[in-house]
Amino acid sequence: KTQLESGAARGAADYYASYGRTSLDGYRNWAAQQRDRLNLHAGYRLAENADARVFYFFAHVKEELPGSLSRTDFETNPRMADPNNVTNRWGRDYNLHHIGMQVRAQLSANQRLEISPYMQYRDIDHPIFEVISQISHDDGIEMRYENTHAMGSLDNRFTLGFQPAYESLLNRQYVNNQGEHGALTKDQHDHANTVALYAENVVSLTPQFSAVLGLRAERASRQTRDNF
């Protein structure tokens, strides 16, 4: 496992960056794994009571899947892989890119607002009984308001949030031809929409005891277009 990281703050700006790689050769045959991850954060103080941050996350994962063994094979050679998994190169290989932003504003001594939009892209190639090939795009935002104004003599925290999200997924499958894409067996374009509104109130009745009341309303829709 290898990790490199760096961070600094200068004036109104700050940053953090890290790169990590984890590699496993696997106890069994055809069981190697490798994961690369990159994290980049940068922030800037816009005013005395407001700041903004941007985020970028990248991950690459490559895995070999050795499959299950019969009891006889396990007792004879526990390091072996299922021969079919090796021939058809069962595994999982994907890339993930995530870009986000967060703007925070302290509206008053007891009021805070956060706005956090994001975008995400993922492509996956997953040879198993067939080769699953997917490309997805996700977009969304969370807006959250927090008020910590006391309720009489009791500490109180009220939170109100709004979360819309959208996903577009190109969802295909192919005959597994020794790990390569054979004949097309599935071709769908999937869409997912979700909109949620939530609220929560926490009252500190005593220093050791709080009462929490929460409510969440959500509407989700799914649509699939079959092009096969």
Tab-separated table of N, CA and C in Angstrom, residues 8-80:
chain	number	residue	atom	x	y	z
A	8	ALA	N	-1.986	22.377	2.720
A	8	ALA	CA	-1.450	23.657	3.187
A	8	ALA	C	-2.568	24.687	3.214
A	9	ALA	N	-2.346	25.732	3.987
A	9	ALA	CA	-3.264	26.877	4.041
A	9	ALA	C	-2.429	28.148	3.938
A	10	ARG	N	-2.895	29.055	3.101
A	10	ARG	CA	-2.197	30.325	2.946
A	10	ARG	C	-3.233	31.420	2.744
A	11	GLY	N	-3.302	32.332	3.691
A	11	GLY	CA	-4.290	33.392	3.601
A	11	GLY	C	-5.696	32.826	3.622
A	12	ALA	N	-6.483	33.192	2.641
A	12	ALA	CA	-7.879	32.753	2.578
A	12	ALA	C	-8.042	31.411	1.871
A	13	ALA	N	-6.947	30.830	1.369
A	13	ALA	CA	-7.040	29.601	0.578
A	13	ALA	C	-6.389	28.436	1.306
A	14	ASP	N	-6.867	27.239	1.008
A	14	ASP	CA	-6.248	26.025	1.526
A	14	ASP	C	-6.479	24.894	0.536
A	15	TYR	N	-5.655	23.848	0.652
A	15	TYR	CA	-5.843	22.694	-0.218
A	15	TYR	C	-5.415	21.426	0.505
A	16	TYR	N	-5.914	20.307	-0.010
A	16	TYR	CA	-5.467	18.996	0.439
A	16	TYR	C	-5.483	18.065	-0.771
A	17	ALA	N	-4.444	17.254	-0.923
A	17	ALA	CA	-4.369	16.315	-2.034
A	17	ALA	C	-3.786	15.006	-1.530
A	18	SER	N	-4.317	13.898	-2.025
A	18	SER	CA	-3.773	12.605	-1.664
A	18	SER	C	-3.945	11.631	-2.817
A	19	TYR	N	-2.962	10.740	-2.940
A	19	TYR	CA	-3.035	9.650	-3.905
A	19	TYR	C	-2.677	8.356	-3.172
A	20	GLY	N	-3.478	7.322	-3.382
A	20	GLY	CA	-3.216	6.049	-2.733
A	20	GLY	C	-3.366	4.892	-3.699
A	21	ARG	N	-2.495	3.905	-3.553
A	21	ARG	CA	-2.603	2.674	-4.344
A	21	ARG	C	-2.526	1.483	-3.399
A	22	THR	N	-3.467	0.554	-3.551
A	22	THR	CA	-3.475	-0.685	-2.791
A	22	THR	C	-3.449	-1.850	-3.766
A	23	SER	N	-2.511	-2.766	-3.587
A	23	SER	CA	-2.385	-3.931	-4.460
A	23	SER	C	-2.358	-5.207	-3.620
A	24	LEU	N	-3.099	-6.205	-4.060
A	24	LEU	CA	-3.125	-7.513	-3.414
A	24	LEU	C	-2.888	-8.572	-4.484
A	25	ASP	N	-1.953	-9.509	-4.225
A	25	ASP	CA	-1.745	-10.559	-5.216
A	25	ASP	C	-2.760	-11.686	-5.057
A	26	GLY	N	-3.414	-11.756	-3.893
A	26	GLY	CA	-4.439	-12.780	-3.701
A	26	GLY	C	-3.861	-14.079	-3.199
A	27	TYR	N	-4.526	-14.687	-2.241
A	27	TYR	CA	-4.103	-16.000	-1.738
A	27	TYR	C	-4.323	-17.068	-2.804
A	28	ARG	N	-5.417	-16.921	-3.554
A	28	ARG	CA	-5.754	-17.898	-4.585
A	28	ARG	C	-5.295	-17.410	-5.951
A	29	ASN	N	-5.278	-18.331	-6.918
A	29	ASN	CA	-5.015	-17.948	-8.291
A	29	ASN	C	-6.169	-17.071	-8.796
A	30	TRP	N	-5.859	-16.192	-9.691
A	30	TRP	CA	-6.842	-15.287	-10.303
A	30	TRP	C	-7.627	-14.529	-9.224
A	31	ALA	N	-6.893	-13.935	-8.289
A	31	ALA	CA	-7.534	-13.205	-7.192
A	31	ALA	C	-6.827	-11.877	-6.913
A	32	ALA	N	-6.046	-11.389	-7.869
A	32	ALA	CA	-5.323	-10.126	-7.665
A	32	ALA	C	-6.290	-8.951	-7.684
A	33	GLN	N	-5.940	-7.909	-6.952
A	33	GLN	CA	-6.745	-6.683	-6.904
A	33	GLN	C	-5.814	-5.472	-6.892
A	34	GLN	N	-6.280	-4.403	-7.499
A	34	GLN	CA	-5.547	-3.138	-7.432
A	34	GLN	C	-6.543	-1.985	-7.393
A	35	ARG	N	-6.280	-1.028	-6.506
A	35	ARG	CA	-7.147	0.145	-6.372
A	35	ARG	C	-6.280	1.397	-6.336
A	36	ASP	N	-6.605	2.339	-7.200
A	36	ASP	CA	-5.957	3.652	-7.201
A	36	ASP	C	-7.012	4.698	-6.860
A	37	ARG	N	-6.651	5.608	-5.938
A	37	ARG	CA	-7.591	6.648	-5.527
A	37	ARG	C	-6.873	7.997	-5.463
A	38	LEU	N	-7.543	9.020	-5.968
A	38	LEU	CA	-7.017	10.382	-5.941
A	38	LEU	C	-8.051	11.293	-5.314
A	39	ASN	N	-7.648	12.079	-4.316
A	39	ASN	CA	-8.521	13.037	-3.635
A	39	ASN	C	-7.925	14.426	-3.756
A	40	LEU	N	-8.695	15.381	-4.242
A	40	LEU	CA	-8.257	16.772	-4.328
A	40	LEU	C	-9.327	17.662	-3.700
A	41	HIS	N	-8.940	18.487	-2.733
A	41	HIS	CA	-9.850	19.439	-2.095
A	41	HIS	C	-9.192	20.821	-2.140
A	42	ALA	N	-9.981	21.839	-2.422
A	42	ALA	CA	-9.469	23.205	-2.362
A	42	ALA	C	-10.557	24.097	-1.785
A	43	GLY	N	-10.174	25.002	-0.902
A	43	GLY	CA	-11.139	25.892	-0.264
A	43	GLY	C	-10.693	27.343	-0.328
A	44	TYR	N	-11.679	28.236	-0.256
A	44	TYR	CA	-11.372	29.669	-0.269
A	44	TYR	C	-12.399	30.391	0.594
A	45	ARG	N	-11.920	31.255	1.468
A	45	ARG	CA	-12.811	32.021	2.330
A	45	ARG	C	-13.275	33.257	1.577
A	46	LEU	N	-14.552	33.264	1.188
A	46	LEU	CA	-15.106	34.354	0.384
A	46	LEU	C	-15.308	35.627	1.200
A	47	ALA	N	-15.674	35.457	2.451
A	47	ALA	CA	-15.915	36.581	3.353
A	47	ALA	C	-15.743	36.067	4.772
A	48	GLU	N	-15.938	36.923	5.738
A	48	GLU	CA	-15.754	36.520	7.126
A	48	GLU	C	-16.694	35.389	7.508
A	49	ASN	N	-17.897	35.356	6.916
A	49	ASN	CA	-18.898	34.364	7.289
A	49	ASN	C	-19.283	33.432	6.144
A	50	ALA	N	-18.429	33.320	5.118
A	50	ALA	CA	-18.762	32.465	3.974
A	50	ALA	C	-17.496	31.871	3.374
A	51	ASP	N	-17.587	30.623	2.951
A	51	ASP	CA	-16.473	29.992	2.262
A	51	ASP	C	-16.995	29.035	1.196
A	52	ALA	N	-16.099	28.635	0.302
A	52	ALA	CA	-16.448	27.716	-0.783
A	52	ALA	C	-15.363	26.661	-0.894
A	53	ARG	N	-15.784	25.427	-1.211
A	53	ARG	CA	-14.841	24.332	-1.388
A	53	ARG	C	-15.199	23.572	-2.658
A	54	VAL	N	-14.164	23.075	-3.330
A	54	VAL	CA	-14.370	22.212	-4.495
A	54	VAL	C	-13.657	20.887	-4.214
A	55	PHE	N	-14.227	19.810	-4.750
A	55	PHE	CA	-13.720	18.463	-4.497
A	55	PHE	C	-13.604	17.719	-5.816
A	56	TYR	N	-12.571	16.900	-5.918
A	56	TYR	CA	-12.476	15.967	-7.039
A	56	TYR	C	-11.988	14.634	-6.490
A	57	PHE	N	-12.707	13.576	-6.834
A	57	PHE	CA	-12.327	12.233	-6.403
A	57	PHE	C	-12.278	11.322	-7.623
A	58	PHE	N	-11.180	10.567	-7.747
A	58	PHE	CA	-11.045	9.596	-8.828
A	58	PHE	C	-10.680	8.247	-8.233
A	59	ALA	N	-11.285	7.201	-8.754
A	59	ALA	CA	-10.942	5.847	-8.320
A	59	ALA	C	-10.887	4.933	-9.532
A	60	HIS	N	-9.867	4.097	-9.555
A	60	HIS	CA	-9.775	3.029	-10.559
A	60	HIS	C	-9.622	1.718	-9.801
A	61	VAL	N	-10.504	0.779	-10.081
A	61	VAL	CA	-10.503	-0.508	-9.398
A	61	VAL	C	-10.404	-1.613	-10.436
A	62	LYS	N	-9.487	-2.540	-10.198
A	62	LYS	CA	-9.340	-3.695	-11.086
A	62	LYS	C	-9.246	-4.940	-10.209
A	63	GLU	N	-10.176	-5.880	-10.403
A	63	GLU	CA	-10.257	-7.060	-9.558
A	63	GLU	C	-10.402	-8.321	-10.409
A	64	GLU	N	-9.748	-9.374	-9.980
A	64	GLU	CA	-9.954	-10.704	-10.549
A	64	GLU	C	-10.821	-11.509	-9.586
A	65	LEU	N	-11.766	-12.278	-10.127
A	65	LEU	CA	-12.724	-13.024	-9.298
A	65	LEU	C	-12.500	-14.520	-9.501
A	66	PRO	N	-11.950	-15.215	-8.494
A	66	PRO	CA	-11.608	-16.630	-8.670
A	66	PRO	C	-12.782	-17.586	-8.568
A	67	GLY	N	-13.927	-17.130	-8.035
A	67	GLY	CA	-15.108	-17.987	-7.950
A	67	GLY	C	-15.059	-18.949	-6.776
A	68	SER	N	-16.092	-19.748	-6.672
A	68	SER	CA	-16.212	-20.699	-5.555
A	68	SER	C	-15.647	-22.056	-5.956
A	69	LEU	N	-15.334	-22.864	-4.928
A	69	LEU	CA	-14.782	-24.198	-5.129
A	69	LEU	C	-15.684	-25.244	-4.483
A	70	SER	N	-15.633	-26.458	-5.027
A	70	SER	CA	-16.298	-27.569	-4.359
A	70	SER	C	-15.490	-27.940	-3.113
A	71	ARG	N	-16.094	-28.665	-2.220
A	71	ARG	CA	-15.372	-29.062	-1.005
A	71	ARG	C	-14.129	-29.895	-1.358
A	72	THR	N	-14.273	-30.781	-2.362
A	72	THR	CA	-13.141	-31.623	-2.759
A	72	THR	C	-11.990	-30.780	-3.294
A	73	ASP	N	-12.303	-29.845	-4.193
A	73	ASP	CA	-11.265	-28.972	-4.750
A	73	ASP	C	-10.623	-28.121	-3.651
A	74	PHE	N	-11.446	-27.641	-2.718
A	74	PHE	CA	-10.915	-26.815	-1.636
A	74	PHE	C	-9.933	-27.608	-0.762
A	75	GLU	N	-10.290	-28.833	-0.446
A	75	GLU	CA	-9.412	-29.647	0.402
A	75	GLU	C	-8.163	-30.101	-0.349
A	76	THR	N	-8.276	-30.268	-1.695
A	76	THR	CA	-7.135	-30.726	-2.492
A	76	THR	C	-6.180	-29.577	-2.818
A	77	ASN	N	-6.753	-28.443	-3.269
A	77	ASN	CA	-5.933	-27.299	-3.681
A	77	ASN	C	-6.686	-26.012	-3.393
A	78	PRO	N	-6.602	-25.516	-2.168
A	78	PRO	CA	-7.381	-24.328	-1.800
A	78	PRO	C	-6.954	-23.062	-2.532
A	79	ARG	N	-5.800	-23.089	-3.216
A	79	ARG	CA	-5.349	-21.897	-3.934
A	79	ARG	C	-5.892	-21.815	-5.365
A	80	MET	N	-6.527	-22.858	-5.825
A	80	MET	CA	-6.968	-22.865	-7.218
A	80	MET	C	-8.176	-21.952	-7.416
